[in-house]
PDB file of C-alpha atoms in Angstrom:
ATOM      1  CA  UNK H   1       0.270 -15.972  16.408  1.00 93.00           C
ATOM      2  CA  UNK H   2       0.797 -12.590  17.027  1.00 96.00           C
ATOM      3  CA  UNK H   3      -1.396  -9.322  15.260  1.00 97.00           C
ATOM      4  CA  UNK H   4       1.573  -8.716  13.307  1.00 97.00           C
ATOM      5  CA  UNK H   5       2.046 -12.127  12.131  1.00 96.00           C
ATOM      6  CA  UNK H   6      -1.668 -12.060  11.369  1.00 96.00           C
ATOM      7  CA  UNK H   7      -1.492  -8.953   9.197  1.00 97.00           C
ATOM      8  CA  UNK H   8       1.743 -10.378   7.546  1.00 96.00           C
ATOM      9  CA  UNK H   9      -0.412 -13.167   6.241  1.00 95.00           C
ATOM     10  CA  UNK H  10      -3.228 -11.357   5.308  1.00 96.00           C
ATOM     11  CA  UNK H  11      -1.146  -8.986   3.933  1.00 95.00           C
ATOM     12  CA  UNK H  12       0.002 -11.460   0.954  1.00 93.00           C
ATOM     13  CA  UNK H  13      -3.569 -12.521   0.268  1.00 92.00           C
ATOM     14  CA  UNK H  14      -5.313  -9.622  -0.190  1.00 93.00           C
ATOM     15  CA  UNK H  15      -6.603  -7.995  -4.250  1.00 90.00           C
ATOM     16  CA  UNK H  16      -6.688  -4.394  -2.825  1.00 93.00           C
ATOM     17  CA  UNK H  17      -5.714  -2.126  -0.589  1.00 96.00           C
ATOM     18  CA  UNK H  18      -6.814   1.440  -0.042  1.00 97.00           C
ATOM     19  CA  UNK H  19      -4.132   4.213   0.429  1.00 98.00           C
ATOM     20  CA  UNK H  20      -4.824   6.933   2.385  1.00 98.00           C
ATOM     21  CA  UNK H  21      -3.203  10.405   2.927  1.00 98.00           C
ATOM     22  CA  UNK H  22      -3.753  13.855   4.160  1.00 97.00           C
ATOM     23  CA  UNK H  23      -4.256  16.325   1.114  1.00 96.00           C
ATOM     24  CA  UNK H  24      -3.391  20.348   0.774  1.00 95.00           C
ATOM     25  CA  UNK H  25      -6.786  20.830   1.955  1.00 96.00           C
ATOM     26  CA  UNK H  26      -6.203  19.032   4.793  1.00 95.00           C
ATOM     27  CA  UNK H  27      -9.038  16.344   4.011  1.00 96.00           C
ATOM     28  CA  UNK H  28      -7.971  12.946   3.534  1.00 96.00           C
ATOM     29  CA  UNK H  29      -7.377  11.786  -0.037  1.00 97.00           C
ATOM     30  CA  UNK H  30      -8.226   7.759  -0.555  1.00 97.00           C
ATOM     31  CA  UNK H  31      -8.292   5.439  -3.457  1.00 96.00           C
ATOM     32  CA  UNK H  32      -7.576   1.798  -4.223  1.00 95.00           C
ATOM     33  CA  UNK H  33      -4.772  -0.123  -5.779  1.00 92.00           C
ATOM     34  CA  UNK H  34      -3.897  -3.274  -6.375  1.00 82.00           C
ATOM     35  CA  UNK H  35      -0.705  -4.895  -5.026  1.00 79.00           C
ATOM     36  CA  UNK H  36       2.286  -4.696  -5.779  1.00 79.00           C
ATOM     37  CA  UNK H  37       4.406  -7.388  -8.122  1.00 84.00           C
ATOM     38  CA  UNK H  38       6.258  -9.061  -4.999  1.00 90.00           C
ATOM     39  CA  UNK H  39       5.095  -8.194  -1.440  1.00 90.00           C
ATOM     40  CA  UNK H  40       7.931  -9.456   1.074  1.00 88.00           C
ATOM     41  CA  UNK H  41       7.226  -7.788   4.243  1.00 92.00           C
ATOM     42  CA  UNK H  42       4.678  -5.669   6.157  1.00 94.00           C
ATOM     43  CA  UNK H  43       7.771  -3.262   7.053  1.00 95.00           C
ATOM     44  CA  UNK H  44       7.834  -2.006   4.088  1.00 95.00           C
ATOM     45  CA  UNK H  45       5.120  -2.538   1.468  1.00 96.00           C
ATOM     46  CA  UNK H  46       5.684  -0.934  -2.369  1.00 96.00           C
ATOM     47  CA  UNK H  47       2.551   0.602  -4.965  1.00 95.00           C
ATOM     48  CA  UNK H  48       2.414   1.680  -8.650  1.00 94.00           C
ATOM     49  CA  UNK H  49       1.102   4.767  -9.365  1.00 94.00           C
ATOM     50  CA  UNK H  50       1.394   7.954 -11.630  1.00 94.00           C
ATOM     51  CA  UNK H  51       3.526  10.900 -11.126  1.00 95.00           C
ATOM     52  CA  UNK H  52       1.604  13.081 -12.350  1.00 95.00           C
ATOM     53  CA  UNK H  53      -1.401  11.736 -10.269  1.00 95.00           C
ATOM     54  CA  UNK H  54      -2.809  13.604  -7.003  1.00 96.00           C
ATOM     55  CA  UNK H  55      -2.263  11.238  -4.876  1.00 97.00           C
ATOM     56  CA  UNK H  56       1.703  11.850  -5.619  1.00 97.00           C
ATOM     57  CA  UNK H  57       1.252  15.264  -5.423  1.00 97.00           C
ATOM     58  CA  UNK H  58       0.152  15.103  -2.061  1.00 97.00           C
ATOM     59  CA  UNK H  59       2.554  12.582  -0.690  1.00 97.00           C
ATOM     60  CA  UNK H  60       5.701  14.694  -1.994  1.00 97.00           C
ATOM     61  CA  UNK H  61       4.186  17.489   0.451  1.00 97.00           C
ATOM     62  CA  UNK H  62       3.063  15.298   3.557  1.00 97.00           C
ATOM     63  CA  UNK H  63       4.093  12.047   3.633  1.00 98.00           C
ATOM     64  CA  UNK H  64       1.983  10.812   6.960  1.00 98.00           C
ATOM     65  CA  UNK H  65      -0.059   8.280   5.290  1.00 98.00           C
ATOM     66  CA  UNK H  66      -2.251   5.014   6.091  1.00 98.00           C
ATOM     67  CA  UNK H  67      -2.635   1.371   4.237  1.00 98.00           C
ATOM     68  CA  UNK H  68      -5.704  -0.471   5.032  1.00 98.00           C
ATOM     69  CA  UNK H  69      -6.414  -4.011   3.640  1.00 97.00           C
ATOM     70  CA  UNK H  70      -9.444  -6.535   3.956  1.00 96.00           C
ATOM     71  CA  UNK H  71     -10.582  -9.526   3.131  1.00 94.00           C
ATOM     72  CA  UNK H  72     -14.328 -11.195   3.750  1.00 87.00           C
ATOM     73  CA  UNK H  73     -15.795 -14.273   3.047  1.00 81.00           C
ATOM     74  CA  UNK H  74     -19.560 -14.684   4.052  1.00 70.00           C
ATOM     75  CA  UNK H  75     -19.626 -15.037   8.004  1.00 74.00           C
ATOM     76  CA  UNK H  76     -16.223 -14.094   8.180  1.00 86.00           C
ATOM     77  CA  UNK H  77     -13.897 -10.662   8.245  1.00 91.00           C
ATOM     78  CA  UNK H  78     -10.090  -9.539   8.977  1.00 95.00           C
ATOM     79  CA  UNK H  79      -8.897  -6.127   8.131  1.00 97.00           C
ATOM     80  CA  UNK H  80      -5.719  -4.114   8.905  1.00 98.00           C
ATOM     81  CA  UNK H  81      -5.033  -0.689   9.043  1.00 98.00           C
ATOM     82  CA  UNK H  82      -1.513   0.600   9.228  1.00 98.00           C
ATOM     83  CA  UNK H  83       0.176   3.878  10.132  1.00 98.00           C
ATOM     84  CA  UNK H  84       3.460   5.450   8.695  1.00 98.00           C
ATOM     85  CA  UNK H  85       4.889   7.609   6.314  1.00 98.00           C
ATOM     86  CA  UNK H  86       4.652   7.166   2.069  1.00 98.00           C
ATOM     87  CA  UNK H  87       7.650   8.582  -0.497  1.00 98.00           C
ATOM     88  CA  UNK H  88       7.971   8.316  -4.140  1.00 97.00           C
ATOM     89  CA  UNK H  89      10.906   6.239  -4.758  1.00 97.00           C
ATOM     90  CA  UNK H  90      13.559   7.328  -6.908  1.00 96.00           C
ATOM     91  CA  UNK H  91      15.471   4.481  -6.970  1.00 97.00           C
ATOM     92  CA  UNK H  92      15.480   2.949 -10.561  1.00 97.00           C
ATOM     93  CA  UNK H  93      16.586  -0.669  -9.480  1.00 97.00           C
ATOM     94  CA  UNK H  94      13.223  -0.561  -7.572  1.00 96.00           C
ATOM     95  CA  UNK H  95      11.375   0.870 -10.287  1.00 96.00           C
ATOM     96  CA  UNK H  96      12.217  -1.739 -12.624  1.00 96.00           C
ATOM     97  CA  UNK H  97      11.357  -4.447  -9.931  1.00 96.00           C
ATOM     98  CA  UNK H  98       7.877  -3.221  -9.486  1.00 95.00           C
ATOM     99  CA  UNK H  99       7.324  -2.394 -13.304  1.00 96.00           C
ATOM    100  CA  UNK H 100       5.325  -5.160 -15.147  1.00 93.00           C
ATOM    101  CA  UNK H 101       4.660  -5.697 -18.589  1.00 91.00           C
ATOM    102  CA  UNK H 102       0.830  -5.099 -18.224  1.00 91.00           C
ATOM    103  CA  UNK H 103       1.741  -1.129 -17.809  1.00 93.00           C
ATOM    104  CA  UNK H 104       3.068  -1.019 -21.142  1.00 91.00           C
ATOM    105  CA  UNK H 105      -0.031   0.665 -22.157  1.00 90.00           C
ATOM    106  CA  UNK H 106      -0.466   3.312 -19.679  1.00 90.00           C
ATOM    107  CA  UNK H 107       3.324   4.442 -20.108  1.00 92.00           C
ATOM    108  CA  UNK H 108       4.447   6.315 -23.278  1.00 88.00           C
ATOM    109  CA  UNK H 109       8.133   5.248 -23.132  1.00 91.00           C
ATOM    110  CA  UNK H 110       6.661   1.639 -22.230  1.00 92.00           C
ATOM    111  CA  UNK H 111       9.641   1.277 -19.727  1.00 94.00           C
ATOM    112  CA  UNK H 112      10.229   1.682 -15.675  1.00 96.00           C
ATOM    113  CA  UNK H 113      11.803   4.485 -17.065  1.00 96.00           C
ATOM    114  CA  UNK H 114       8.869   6.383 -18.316  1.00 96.00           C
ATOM    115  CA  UNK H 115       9.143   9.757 -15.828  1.00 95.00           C
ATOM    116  CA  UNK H 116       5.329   8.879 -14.977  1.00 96.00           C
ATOM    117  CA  UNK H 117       5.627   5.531 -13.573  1.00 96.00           C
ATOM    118  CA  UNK H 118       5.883   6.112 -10.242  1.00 95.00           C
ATOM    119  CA  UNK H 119       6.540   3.708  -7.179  1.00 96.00           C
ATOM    120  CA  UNK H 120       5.543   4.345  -3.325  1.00 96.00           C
ATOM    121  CA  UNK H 121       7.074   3.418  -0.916  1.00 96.00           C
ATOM    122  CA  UNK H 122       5.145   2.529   2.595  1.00 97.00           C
ATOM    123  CA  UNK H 123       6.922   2.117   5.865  1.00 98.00           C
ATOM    124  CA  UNK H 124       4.605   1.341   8.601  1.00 98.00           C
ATOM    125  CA  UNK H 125       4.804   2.668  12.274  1.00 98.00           C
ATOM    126  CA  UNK H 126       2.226   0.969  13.863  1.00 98.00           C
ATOM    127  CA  UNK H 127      -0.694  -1.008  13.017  1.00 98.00           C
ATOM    128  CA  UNK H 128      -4.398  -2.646  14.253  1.00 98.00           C
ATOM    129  CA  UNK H 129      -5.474  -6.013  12.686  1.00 98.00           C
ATOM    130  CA  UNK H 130      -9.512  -6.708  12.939  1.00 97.00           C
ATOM    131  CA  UNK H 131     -10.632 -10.261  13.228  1.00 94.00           C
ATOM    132  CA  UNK H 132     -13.559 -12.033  15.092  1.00 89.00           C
ATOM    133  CA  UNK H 133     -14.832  -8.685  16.488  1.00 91.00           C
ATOM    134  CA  UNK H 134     -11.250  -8.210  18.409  1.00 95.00           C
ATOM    135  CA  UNK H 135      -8.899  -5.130  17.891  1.00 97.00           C
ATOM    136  CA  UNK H 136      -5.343  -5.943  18.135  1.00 98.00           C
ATOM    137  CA  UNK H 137      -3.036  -3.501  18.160  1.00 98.00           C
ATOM    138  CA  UNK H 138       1.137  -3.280  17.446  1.00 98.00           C
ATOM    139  CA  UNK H 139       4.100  -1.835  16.436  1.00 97.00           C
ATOM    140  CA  UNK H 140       6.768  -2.090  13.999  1.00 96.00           C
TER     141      UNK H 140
END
């Protein structure tokens, strides 16, 4: 199995991943989120957010961004970081795809439509996948 094939799987396990990107003040700006409803493919991987948050902020100015996910168990650790670029999608068929009914009470309008829901797109350029102290690295 390949490192890409490995992070694929991983990928679609995982409860978190941490987003990262570069902010105005040129330090990086992290947090956490959970996944998104549906997770098809490491090529490109979607997150719910607010429009109004910084992290959005930031990515409308400098997309160059980075997706790390983990997962440990007691003797045992993978992790994968990937490389790439992050946009706020505008695309309402998307939005309403990665809406659920548990943000109902974080959204005013209670709707995909709500101007603050906001989705992220990630596309990946390249990525390193952690497992059994070996670095692997690849490409998309």
């Amino acid at each position: 199995m390949t490192a890409k094939e490995k992070a694929e799987k991983l990928h679609k396990k995982v409860g978190t991943f941490i987003l990262s990107c570069i902010g105005s003040d040129e330090y990086p700006l992290t947090k956490a989120v959970v996944p998104g409803k549906h997770r098809e493919s490491l090529s490109e991987i979607y997150f719910c957010t607010n429009t109004s948050s910084k992290f959005a902020d930031e990515i409308s100015k400098n997309p160059k961004s980075n997706v790390y996910f983990f997962s440990k168990k007691i003797f045992w650790y993978k992790g994968c970081l990937l490389k790439g670029d992050m946009e706020i999608v505008t695309d309402m068929g998307i939005k309403e795809k990665y809406w659920q009914s548990v943000f109902k009470n974080a959204y005013p309008q209670k709707s995909f439509t709500d101007p603050d829901f906001c989705v992220l797109k990630f596309t990946p350029t390249s990525g390193r996948f952690y497992s059994n102290f070996k670095l692997e690295d690849f490409e998309f």
